[in-house]
Structures are given as structure tokens and as C-alpha cells.
PDB file of C-alpha atoms and ligand atoms in Angstrom:
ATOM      1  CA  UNK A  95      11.218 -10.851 -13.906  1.00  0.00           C
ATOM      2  CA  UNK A  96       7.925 -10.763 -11.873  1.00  0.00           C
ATOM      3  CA  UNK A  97       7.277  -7.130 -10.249  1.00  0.00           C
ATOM      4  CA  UNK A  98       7.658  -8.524  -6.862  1.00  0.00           C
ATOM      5  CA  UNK A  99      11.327  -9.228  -7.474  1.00  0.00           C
ATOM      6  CA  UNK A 100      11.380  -5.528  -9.620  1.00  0.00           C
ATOM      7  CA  UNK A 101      10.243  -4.121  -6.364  1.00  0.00           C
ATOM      8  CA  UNK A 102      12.451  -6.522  -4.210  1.00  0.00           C
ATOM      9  CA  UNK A 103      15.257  -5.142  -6.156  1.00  0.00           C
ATOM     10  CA  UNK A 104      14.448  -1.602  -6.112  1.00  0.00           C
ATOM     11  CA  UNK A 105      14.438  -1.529  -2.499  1.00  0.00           C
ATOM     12  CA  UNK A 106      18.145  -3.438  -2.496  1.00  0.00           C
ATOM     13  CA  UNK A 107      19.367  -0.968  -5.459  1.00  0.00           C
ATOM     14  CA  UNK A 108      17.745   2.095  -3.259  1.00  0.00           C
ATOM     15  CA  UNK A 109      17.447   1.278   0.071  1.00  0.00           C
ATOM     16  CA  UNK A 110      13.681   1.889   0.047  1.00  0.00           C
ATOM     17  CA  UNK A 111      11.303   2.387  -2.466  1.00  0.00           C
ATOM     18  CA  UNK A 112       8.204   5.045  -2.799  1.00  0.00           C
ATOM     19  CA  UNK A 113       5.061   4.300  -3.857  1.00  0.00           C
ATOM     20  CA  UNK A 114       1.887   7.106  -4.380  1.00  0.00           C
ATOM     21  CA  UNK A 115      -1.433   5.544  -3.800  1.00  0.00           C
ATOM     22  CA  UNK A 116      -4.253   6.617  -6.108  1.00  0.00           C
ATOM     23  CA  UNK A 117      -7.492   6.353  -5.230  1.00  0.00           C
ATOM     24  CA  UNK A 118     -10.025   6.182  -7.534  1.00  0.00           C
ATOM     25  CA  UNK A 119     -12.743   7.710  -6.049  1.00  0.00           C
ATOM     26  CA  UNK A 120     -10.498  11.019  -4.675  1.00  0.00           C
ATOM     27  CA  UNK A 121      -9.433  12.370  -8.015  1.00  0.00           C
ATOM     28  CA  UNK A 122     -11.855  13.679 -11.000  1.00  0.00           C
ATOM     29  CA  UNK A 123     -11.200  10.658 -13.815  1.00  0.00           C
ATOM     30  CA  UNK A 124      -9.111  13.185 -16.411  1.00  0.00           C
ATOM     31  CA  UNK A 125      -6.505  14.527 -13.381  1.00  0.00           C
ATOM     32  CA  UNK A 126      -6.069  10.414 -12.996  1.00  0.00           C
ATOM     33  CA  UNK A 127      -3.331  10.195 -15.848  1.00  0.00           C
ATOM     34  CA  UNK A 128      -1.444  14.027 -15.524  1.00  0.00           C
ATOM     35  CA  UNK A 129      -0.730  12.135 -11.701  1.00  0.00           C
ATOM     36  CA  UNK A 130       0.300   9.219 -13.056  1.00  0.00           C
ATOM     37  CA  UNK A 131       2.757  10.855 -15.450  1.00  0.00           C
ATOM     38  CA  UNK A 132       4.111  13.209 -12.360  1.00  0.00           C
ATOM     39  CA  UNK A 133       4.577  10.274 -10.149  1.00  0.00           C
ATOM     40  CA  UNK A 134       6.804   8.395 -12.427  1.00  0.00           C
ATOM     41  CA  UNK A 135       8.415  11.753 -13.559  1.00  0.00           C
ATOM     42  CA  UNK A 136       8.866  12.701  -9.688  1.00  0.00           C
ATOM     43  CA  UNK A 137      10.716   9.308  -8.818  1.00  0.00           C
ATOM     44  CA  UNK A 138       7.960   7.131  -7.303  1.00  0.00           C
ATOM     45  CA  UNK A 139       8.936   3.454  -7.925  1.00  0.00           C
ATOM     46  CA  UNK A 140       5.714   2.508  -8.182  1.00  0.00           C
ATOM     47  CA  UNK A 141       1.903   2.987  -8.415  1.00  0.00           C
ATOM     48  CA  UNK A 142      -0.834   1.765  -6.000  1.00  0.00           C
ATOM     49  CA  UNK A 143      -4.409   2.116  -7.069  1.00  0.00           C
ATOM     50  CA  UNK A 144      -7.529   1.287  -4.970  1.00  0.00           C
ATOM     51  CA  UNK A 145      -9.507   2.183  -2.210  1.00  0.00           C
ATOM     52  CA  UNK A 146     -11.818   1.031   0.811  1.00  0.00           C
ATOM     53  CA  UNK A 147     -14.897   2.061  -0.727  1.00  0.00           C
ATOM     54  CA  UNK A 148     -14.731   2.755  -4.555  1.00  0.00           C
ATOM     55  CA  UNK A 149     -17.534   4.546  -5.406  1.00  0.00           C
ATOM     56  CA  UNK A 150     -15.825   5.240  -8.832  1.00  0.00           C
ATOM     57  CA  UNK A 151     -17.389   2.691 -11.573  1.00  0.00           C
ATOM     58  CA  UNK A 152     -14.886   2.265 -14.271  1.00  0.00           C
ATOM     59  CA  UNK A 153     -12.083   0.880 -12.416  1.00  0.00           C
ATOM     60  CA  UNK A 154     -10.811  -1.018 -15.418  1.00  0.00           C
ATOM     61  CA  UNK A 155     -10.592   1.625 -17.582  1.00  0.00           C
ATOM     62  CA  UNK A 156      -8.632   3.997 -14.609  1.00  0.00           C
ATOM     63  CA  UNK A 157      -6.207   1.087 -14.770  1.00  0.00           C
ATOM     64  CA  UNK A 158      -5.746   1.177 -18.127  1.00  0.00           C
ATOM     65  CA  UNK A 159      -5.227   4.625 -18.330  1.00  0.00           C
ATOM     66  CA  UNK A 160      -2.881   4.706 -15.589  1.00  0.00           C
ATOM     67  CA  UNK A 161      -0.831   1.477 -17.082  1.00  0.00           C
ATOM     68  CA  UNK A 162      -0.276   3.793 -20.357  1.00  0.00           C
ATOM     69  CA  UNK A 163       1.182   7.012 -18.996  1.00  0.00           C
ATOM     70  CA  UNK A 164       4.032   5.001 -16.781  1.00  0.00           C
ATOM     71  CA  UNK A 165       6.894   2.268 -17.067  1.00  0.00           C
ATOM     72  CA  UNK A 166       7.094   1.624 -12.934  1.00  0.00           C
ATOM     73  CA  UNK A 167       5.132  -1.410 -11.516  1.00  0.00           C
ATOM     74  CA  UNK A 168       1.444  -0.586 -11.501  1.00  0.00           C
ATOM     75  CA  UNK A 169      -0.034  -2.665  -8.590  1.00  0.00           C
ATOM     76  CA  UNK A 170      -3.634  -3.005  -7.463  1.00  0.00           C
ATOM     77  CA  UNK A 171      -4.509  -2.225  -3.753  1.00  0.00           C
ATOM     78  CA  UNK A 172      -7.982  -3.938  -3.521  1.00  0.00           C
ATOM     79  CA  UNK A 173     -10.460  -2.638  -0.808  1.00  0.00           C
ATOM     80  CA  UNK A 174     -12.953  -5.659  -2.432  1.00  0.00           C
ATOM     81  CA  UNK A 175     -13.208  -7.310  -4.933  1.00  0.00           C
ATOM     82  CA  UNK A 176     -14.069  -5.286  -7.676  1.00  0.00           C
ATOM     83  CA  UNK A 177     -10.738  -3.946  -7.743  1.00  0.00           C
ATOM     84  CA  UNK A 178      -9.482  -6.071 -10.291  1.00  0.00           C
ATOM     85  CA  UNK A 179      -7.744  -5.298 -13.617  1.00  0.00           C
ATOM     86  CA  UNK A 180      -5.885  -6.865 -16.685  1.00  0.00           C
ATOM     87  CA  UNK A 181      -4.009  -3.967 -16.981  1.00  0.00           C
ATOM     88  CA  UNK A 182      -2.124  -3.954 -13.950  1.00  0.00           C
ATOM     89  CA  UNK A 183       1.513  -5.817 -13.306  1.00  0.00           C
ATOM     90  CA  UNK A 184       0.090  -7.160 -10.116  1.00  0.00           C
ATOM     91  CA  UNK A 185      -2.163  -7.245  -7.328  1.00  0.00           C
ATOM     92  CA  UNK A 186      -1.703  -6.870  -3.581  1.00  0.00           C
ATOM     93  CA  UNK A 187      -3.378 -10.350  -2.655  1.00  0.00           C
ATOM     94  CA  UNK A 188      -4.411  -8.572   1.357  1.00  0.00           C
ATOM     95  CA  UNK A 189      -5.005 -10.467   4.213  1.00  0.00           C
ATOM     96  CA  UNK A 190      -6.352  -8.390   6.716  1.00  0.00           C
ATOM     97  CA  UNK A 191      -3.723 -10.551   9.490  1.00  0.00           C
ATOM     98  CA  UNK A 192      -4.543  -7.663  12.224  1.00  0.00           C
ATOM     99  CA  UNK A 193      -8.407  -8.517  12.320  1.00  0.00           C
ATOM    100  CA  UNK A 194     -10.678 -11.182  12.725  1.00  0.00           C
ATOM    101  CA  UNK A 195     -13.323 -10.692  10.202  1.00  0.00           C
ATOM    102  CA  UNK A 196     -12.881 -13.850   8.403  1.00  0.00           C
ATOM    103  CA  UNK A 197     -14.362 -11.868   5.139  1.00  0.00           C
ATOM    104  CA  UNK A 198     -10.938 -10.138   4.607  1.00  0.00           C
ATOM    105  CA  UNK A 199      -8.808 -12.846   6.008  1.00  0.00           C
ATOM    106  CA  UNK A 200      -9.896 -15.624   3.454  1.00  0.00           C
ATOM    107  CA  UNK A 201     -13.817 -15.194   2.158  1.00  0.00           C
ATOM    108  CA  UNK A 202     -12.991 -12.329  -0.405  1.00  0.00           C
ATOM    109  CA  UNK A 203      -9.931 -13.945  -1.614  1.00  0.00           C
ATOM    110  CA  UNK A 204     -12.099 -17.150  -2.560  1.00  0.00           C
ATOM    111  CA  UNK A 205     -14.268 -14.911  -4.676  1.00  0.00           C
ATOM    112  CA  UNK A 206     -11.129 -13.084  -6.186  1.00  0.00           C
ATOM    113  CA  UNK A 207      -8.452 -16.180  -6.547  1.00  0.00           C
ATOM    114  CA  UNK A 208     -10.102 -17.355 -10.006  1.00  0.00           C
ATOM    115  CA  UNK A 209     -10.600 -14.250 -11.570  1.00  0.00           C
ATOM    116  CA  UNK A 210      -6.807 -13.146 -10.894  1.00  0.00           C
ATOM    117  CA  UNK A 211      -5.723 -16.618 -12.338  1.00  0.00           C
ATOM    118  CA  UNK A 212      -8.362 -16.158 -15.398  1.00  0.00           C
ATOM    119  CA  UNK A 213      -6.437 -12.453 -15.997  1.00  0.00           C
ATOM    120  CA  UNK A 214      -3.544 -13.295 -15.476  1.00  0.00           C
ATOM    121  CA  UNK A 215      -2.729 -10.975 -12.791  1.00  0.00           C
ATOM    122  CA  UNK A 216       0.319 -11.483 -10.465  1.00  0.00           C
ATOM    123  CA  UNK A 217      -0.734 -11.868  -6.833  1.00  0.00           C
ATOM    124  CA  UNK A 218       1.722 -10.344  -4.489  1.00  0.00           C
ATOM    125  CA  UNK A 219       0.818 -12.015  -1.170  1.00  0.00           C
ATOM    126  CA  UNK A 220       0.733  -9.603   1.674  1.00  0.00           C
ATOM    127  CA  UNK A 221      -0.148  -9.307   5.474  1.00  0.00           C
ATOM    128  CA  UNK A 222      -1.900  -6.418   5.940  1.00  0.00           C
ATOM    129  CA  UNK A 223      -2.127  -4.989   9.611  1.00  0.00           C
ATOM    130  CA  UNK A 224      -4.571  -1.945  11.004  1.00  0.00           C
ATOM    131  CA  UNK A 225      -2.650  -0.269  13.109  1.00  0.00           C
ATOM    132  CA  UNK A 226      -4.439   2.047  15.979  1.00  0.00           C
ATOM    133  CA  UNK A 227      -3.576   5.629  14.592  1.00  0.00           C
ATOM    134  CA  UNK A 228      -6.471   7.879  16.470  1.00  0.00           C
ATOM    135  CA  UNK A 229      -9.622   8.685  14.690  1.00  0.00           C
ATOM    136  CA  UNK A 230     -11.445   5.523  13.591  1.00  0.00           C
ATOM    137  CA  UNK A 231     -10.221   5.175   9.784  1.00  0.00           C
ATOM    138  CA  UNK A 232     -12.110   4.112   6.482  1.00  0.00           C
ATOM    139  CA  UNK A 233      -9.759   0.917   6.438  1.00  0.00           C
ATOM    140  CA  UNK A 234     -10.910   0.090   9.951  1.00  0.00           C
ATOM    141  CA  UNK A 235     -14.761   1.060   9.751  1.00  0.00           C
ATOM    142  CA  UNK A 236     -15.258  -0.783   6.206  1.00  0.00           C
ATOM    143  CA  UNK A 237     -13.622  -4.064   7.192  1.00  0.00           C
ATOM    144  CA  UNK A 238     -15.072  -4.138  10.688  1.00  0.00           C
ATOM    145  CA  UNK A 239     -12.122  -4.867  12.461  1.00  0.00           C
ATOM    146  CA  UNK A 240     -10.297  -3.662  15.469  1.00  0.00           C
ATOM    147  CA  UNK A 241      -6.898  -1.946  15.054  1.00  0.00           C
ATOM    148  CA  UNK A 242      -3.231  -3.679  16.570  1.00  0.00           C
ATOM    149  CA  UNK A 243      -3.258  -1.010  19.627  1.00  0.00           C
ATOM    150  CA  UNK A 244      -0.111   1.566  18.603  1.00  0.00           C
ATOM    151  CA  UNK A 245       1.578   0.658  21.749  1.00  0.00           C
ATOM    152  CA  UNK A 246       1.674  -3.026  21.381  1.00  0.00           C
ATOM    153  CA  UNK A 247       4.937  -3.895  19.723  1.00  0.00           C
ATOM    154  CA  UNK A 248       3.982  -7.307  20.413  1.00  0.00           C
ATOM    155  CA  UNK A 249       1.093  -7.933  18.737  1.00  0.00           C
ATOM    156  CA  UNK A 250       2.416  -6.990  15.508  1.00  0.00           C
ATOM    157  CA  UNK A 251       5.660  -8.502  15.485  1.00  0.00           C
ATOM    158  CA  UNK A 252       3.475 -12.219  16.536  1.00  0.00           C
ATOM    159  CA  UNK A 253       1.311 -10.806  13.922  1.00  0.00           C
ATOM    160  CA  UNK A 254       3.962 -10.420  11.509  1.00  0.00           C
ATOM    161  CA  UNK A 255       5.931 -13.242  12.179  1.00  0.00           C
ATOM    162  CA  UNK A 256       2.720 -15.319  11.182  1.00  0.00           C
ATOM    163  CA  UNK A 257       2.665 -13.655   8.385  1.00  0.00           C
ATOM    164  CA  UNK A 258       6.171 -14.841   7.334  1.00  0.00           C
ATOM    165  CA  UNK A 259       5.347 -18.438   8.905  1.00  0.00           C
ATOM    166  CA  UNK A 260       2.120 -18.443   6.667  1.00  0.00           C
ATOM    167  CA  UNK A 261       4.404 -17.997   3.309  1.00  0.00           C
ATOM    168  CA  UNK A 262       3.268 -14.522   2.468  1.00  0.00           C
ATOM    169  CA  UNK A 263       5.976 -12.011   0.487  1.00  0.00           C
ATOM    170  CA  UNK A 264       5.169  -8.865   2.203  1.00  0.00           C
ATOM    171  CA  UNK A 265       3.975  -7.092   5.418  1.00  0.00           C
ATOM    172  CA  UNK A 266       2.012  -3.536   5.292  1.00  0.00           C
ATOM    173  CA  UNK A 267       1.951  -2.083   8.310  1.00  0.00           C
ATOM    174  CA  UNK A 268      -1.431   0.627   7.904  1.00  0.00           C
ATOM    175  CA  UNK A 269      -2.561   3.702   9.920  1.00  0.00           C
ATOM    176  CA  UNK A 270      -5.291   3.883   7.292  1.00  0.00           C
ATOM    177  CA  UNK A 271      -5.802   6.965   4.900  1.00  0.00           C
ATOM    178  CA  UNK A 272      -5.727  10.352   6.051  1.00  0.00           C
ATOM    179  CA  UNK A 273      -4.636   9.080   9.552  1.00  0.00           C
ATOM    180  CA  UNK A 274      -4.228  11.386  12.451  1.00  0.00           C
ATOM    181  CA  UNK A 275      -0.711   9.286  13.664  1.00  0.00           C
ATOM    182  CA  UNK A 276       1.322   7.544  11.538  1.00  0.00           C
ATOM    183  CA  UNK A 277       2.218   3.909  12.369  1.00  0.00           C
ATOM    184  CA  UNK A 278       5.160   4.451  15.739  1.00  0.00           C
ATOM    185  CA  UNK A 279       8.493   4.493  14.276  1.00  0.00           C
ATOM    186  CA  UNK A 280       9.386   2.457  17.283  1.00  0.00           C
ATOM    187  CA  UNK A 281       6.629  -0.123  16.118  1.00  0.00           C
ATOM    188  CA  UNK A 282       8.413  -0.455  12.491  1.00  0.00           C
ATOM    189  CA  UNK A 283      11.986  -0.953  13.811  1.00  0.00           C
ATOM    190  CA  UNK A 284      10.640  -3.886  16.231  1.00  0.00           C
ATOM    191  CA  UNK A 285       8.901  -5.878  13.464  1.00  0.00           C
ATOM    192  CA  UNK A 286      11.698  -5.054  10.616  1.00  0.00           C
ATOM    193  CA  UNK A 287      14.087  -6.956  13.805  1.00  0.00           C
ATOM    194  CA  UNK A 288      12.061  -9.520  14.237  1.00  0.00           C
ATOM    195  CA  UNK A 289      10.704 -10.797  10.641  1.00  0.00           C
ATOM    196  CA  UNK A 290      12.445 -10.906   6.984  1.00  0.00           C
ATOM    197  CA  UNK A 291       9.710 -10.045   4.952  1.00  0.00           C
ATOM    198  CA  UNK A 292       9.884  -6.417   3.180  1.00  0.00           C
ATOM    199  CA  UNK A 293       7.215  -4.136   5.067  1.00  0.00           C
ATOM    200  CA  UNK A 294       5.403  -1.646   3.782  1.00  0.00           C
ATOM    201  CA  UNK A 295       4.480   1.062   5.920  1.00  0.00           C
ATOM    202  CA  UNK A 296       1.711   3.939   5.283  1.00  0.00           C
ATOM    203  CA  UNK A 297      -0.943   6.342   5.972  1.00  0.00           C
ATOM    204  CA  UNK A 298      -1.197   9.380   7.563  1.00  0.00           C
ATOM    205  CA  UNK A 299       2.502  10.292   6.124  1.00  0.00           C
ATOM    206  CA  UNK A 300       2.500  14.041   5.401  1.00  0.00           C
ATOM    207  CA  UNK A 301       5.896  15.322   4.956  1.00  0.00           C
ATOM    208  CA  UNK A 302       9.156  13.796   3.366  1.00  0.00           C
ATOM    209  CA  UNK A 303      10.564  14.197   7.234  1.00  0.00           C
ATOM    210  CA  UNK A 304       8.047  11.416   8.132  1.00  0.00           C
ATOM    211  CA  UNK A 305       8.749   9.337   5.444  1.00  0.00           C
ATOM    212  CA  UNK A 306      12.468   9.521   6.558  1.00  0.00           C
ATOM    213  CA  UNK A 307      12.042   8.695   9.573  1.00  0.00           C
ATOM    214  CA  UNK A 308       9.837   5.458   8.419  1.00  0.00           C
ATOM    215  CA  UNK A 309      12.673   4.616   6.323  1.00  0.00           C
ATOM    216  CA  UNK A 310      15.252   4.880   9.167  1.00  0.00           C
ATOM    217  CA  UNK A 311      12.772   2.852  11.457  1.00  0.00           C
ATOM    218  CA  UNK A 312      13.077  -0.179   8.837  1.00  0.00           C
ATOM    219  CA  UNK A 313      10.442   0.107   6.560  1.00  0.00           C
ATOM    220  CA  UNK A 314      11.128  -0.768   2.667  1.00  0.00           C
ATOM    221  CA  UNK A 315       8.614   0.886   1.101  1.00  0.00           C
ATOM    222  CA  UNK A 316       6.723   4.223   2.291  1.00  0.00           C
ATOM    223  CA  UNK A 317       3.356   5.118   0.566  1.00  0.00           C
ATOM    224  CA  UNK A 318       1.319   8.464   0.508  1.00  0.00           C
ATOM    225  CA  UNK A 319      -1.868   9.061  -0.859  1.00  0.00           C
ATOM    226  CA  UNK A 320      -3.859  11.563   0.931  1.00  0.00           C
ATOM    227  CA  UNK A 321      -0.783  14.597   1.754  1.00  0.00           C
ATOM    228  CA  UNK A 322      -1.043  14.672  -2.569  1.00  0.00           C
ATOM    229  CA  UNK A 323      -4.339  15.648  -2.631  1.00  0.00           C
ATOM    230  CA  UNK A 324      -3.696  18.760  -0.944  1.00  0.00           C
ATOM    231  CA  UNK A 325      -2.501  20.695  -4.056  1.00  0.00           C
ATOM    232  CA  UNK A 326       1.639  21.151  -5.282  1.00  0.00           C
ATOM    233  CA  UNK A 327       1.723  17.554  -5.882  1.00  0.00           C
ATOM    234  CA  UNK A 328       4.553  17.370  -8.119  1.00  0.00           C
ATOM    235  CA  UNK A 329       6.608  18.697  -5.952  1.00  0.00           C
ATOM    236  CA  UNK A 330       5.885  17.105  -3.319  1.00  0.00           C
ATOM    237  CA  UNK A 331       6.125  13.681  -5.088  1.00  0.00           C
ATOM    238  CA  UNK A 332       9.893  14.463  -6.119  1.00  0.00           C
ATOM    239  CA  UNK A 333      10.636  15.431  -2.224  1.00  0.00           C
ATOM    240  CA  UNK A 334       9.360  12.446  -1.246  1.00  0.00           C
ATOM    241  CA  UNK A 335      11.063  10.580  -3.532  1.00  0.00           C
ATOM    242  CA  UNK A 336      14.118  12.051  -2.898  1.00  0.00           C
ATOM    243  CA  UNK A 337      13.705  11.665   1.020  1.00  0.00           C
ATOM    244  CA  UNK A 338      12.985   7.687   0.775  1.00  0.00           C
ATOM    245  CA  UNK A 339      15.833   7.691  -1.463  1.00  0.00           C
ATOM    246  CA  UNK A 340      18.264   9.034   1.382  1.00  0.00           C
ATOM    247  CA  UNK A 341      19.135  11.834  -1.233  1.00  0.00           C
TER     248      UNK A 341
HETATM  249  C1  LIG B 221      -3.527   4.138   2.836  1.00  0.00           C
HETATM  250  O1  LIG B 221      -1.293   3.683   3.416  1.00  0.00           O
HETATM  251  C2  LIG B 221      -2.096   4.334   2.500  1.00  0.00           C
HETATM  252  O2  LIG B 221      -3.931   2.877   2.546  1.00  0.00           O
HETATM  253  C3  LIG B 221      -1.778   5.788   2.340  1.00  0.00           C
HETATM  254  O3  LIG B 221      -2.298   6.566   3.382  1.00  0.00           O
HETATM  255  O4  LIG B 221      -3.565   8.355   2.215  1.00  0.00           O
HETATM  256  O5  LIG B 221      -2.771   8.695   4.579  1.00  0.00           O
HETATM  257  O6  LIG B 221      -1.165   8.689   2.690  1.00  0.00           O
HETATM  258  P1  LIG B 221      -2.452   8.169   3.215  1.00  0.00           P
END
């Protein structure tokens, strides 16, 4: 089974799944594993690792590290690309749909395509969409690119709906890291009607009352990163867990 159809089948078998984004460069290299561990211990379903800038060096070896301490899907969220690893199960192959930088809509993947065949890697392709969410985000100022403005329902479900016309498996829907506003639930429930791909939706998620009411909207898969770096992380993991769950 590839992990897209584990994931695929963890969001039929749970209704949505939960994934906790680490970042390499926001956590000290030895707390890397203990959150890897808690993750899978809280209930995640799986682990995404990367970051916009990556100012961390030995990548690889987080990945590694990472793969050993869990048995959910370990998939790489590439910011560039030097974010690439043997070790994972797969790799978010990101078009940045939203934007018009041509850089993140094909030139990077160019560079990346052969090495991710030569690793063996499995590419998960997914349209990836900025989504206006207040202050200007990492996401947003690294890939030079203007956000889909929050209150244009339109835009993203065209946006999306390419997407699915294009072939690709998945659709993230992105307020960026540390976001002021989440993506509008109103937003998620509009493209979910409209398109059949799975969507992922994330940043700026704080509570496990947000992620529920992402999962209501229609998204499949919820991801936090930045709430868990505020301390009482296990817990916190398991609640959010629990609330994609609909436990
Ligand atoms: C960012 O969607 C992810 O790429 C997670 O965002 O760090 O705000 O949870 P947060």
C-alpha cells in the first residue's frame, strides 16, 4: 500500500486525520525524537517535517531520527529543495497553485523530480494554496507570492478545481505558520463542495475547537505546528487528536 492510500484510508476509517508539523529549525535537534514519540503516542496519524526556511543543516539525519521513533506515515513538507530524505514514506510534491512565481509552480520541482526518483521517495502530488490570513506569513514572504484574498471563495474553488483538472491527489489549503486567522471555515466547506480531492487545511490552528470546526467545514486532514511549541505538548497533541477524531 503506498502512504497516500494509508492516509486516504485513515481519513475514510476516521473521518479526518491529524497530522503535527515539525519544523526543523523550531525545535533543539535532541527534543526532535521525544515529539515524535508523543505524536504517535497522542494519536496523530501522521508526521509532517519541513519548513520555509530551514536554517537547520542535517535534515537527513532529523528524518532519520524521526522515521525510527514512529510507525505513522512520515511525509516531507519541502519549503525547497533541500528538504529531501530517504528516510521518509513520502514527499508532499507542492505546487504553489495560489501564486504565480513560476519557481514554486514548476522550476523547483525540475531540480527535485530526479533526486526523489533516484531515492526512491513517494511523491504525493499536492496543490498548495496561500490563503490571506492577516500578518504577511513566512510561506508568503519566502515564495514571493500573493495570498488567495480570505474572502474570495471563488478563487480557490477555480483554484482548486485546477488542481483536480491538473491530476494532482491533494489540495492544502494554508494560512501559513503561526497565522493570525485560520483559513474561513466558510472557505473550506465551498471548495470540499466543489472538488473531490482530500484537502488539507492548516496554520494558525490553536485549539482542538478550531480544528473541529475545520473538520466540520470539510477538511480531511487538520495540521498544527506552531500551538505545540508553546509548552504541554502532549497533551495537547492527544486533544487534538481526539477532536479531529469526532471523539
Ligand atoms: C504550516 O499549516 C502548517 O505550514 C501549520 O501551521 O504552525 O500555524 O500550526 P501552524
Amino acid at each position: 500500500m503506498t502512504t497516500f492510500e494509508r492516509i486516504v484510508q485513515i481519513k475514510e476509517s476516521k473521518g479526518a486525520g491529524y497530522f503535527v508539523l515539525i519544523d526543523p529549525d523550531k525545535w533543539q535537534p535532541e527534543q526532535i525524537a521525544d515529539l515524535a514519540t508523543e505524536a504517535c503516542e497522542a494519536g496523530a496519524d501522521g508526521i509532517l517535517v519541513g519548513g520555509s526556511l530551514l536554517l537547520s543543516s542535517s535534515f537527513d539525519e532529523l528524518v532519520k531520527i524521526i522515521k525510527k521513533q514512529i510507525n505513522i506515515p512520515l511525509i516531507i513538507f519541502p519549503g525547497s529543495t533541500t528538504q529531501v530524505s530517504r528516510y521518509a514514506d513520502a514527499l508532499f510534491f507542492l505546487s504553489l497553485i495560489s501564486g504565480r512565481n513560476p519557481t514554486y509552480l514548476i522550476g523547483e520541482h525540475v531540480r527535485a523530480a530526479p533526486v526523489i526518483k533516484a531515492l526512491g521517495i513517494e511523491p504525493i502530488s499536492v496543490g498548495y494554496m496561500l490563503i490571506e490570513s492577516g500578518n504577511t506569513t513566512s510561506a508568503e514572504f519566502m515564495s514571493n507570492t500573493r495570498p488567495i484574498p480570505r474572502n474570495k471563495p471563488d478563487i480557490a474553488k477555480a483554484t482548486a478545481l485546477a488542481a483536480e483538472y491538473f491530476g494532482m491527489q491533494m489540495v492544502y489549503l494554508e494560512a501559513g505558520s503561526g497565522a493570525e486567522m485560520s483559513v474561513p471555515d466558510e472557505m473550506v466547506t465551498e471548495v470540499r463542495d466543489y472538488v473531490s480531492l482530500p484537502l488539507i487545511v492548516g496554520g494558525g490552528i490553536g485549539t482542538p475547537e478550531d480544528a473541529v470546526r475545520k473538520v466540520r467545514a470539510g477538511a480531511s486532514f487538520v495540521v498544527t505546528g506552531n500551538v505545540l511549541e508553546k509548552g504541554g505538548k502532549r497533551s495537547l497533541m492527544r486533544e487534538f487528536a481526539a477532536a479531529v477524531h469526532g471523539e
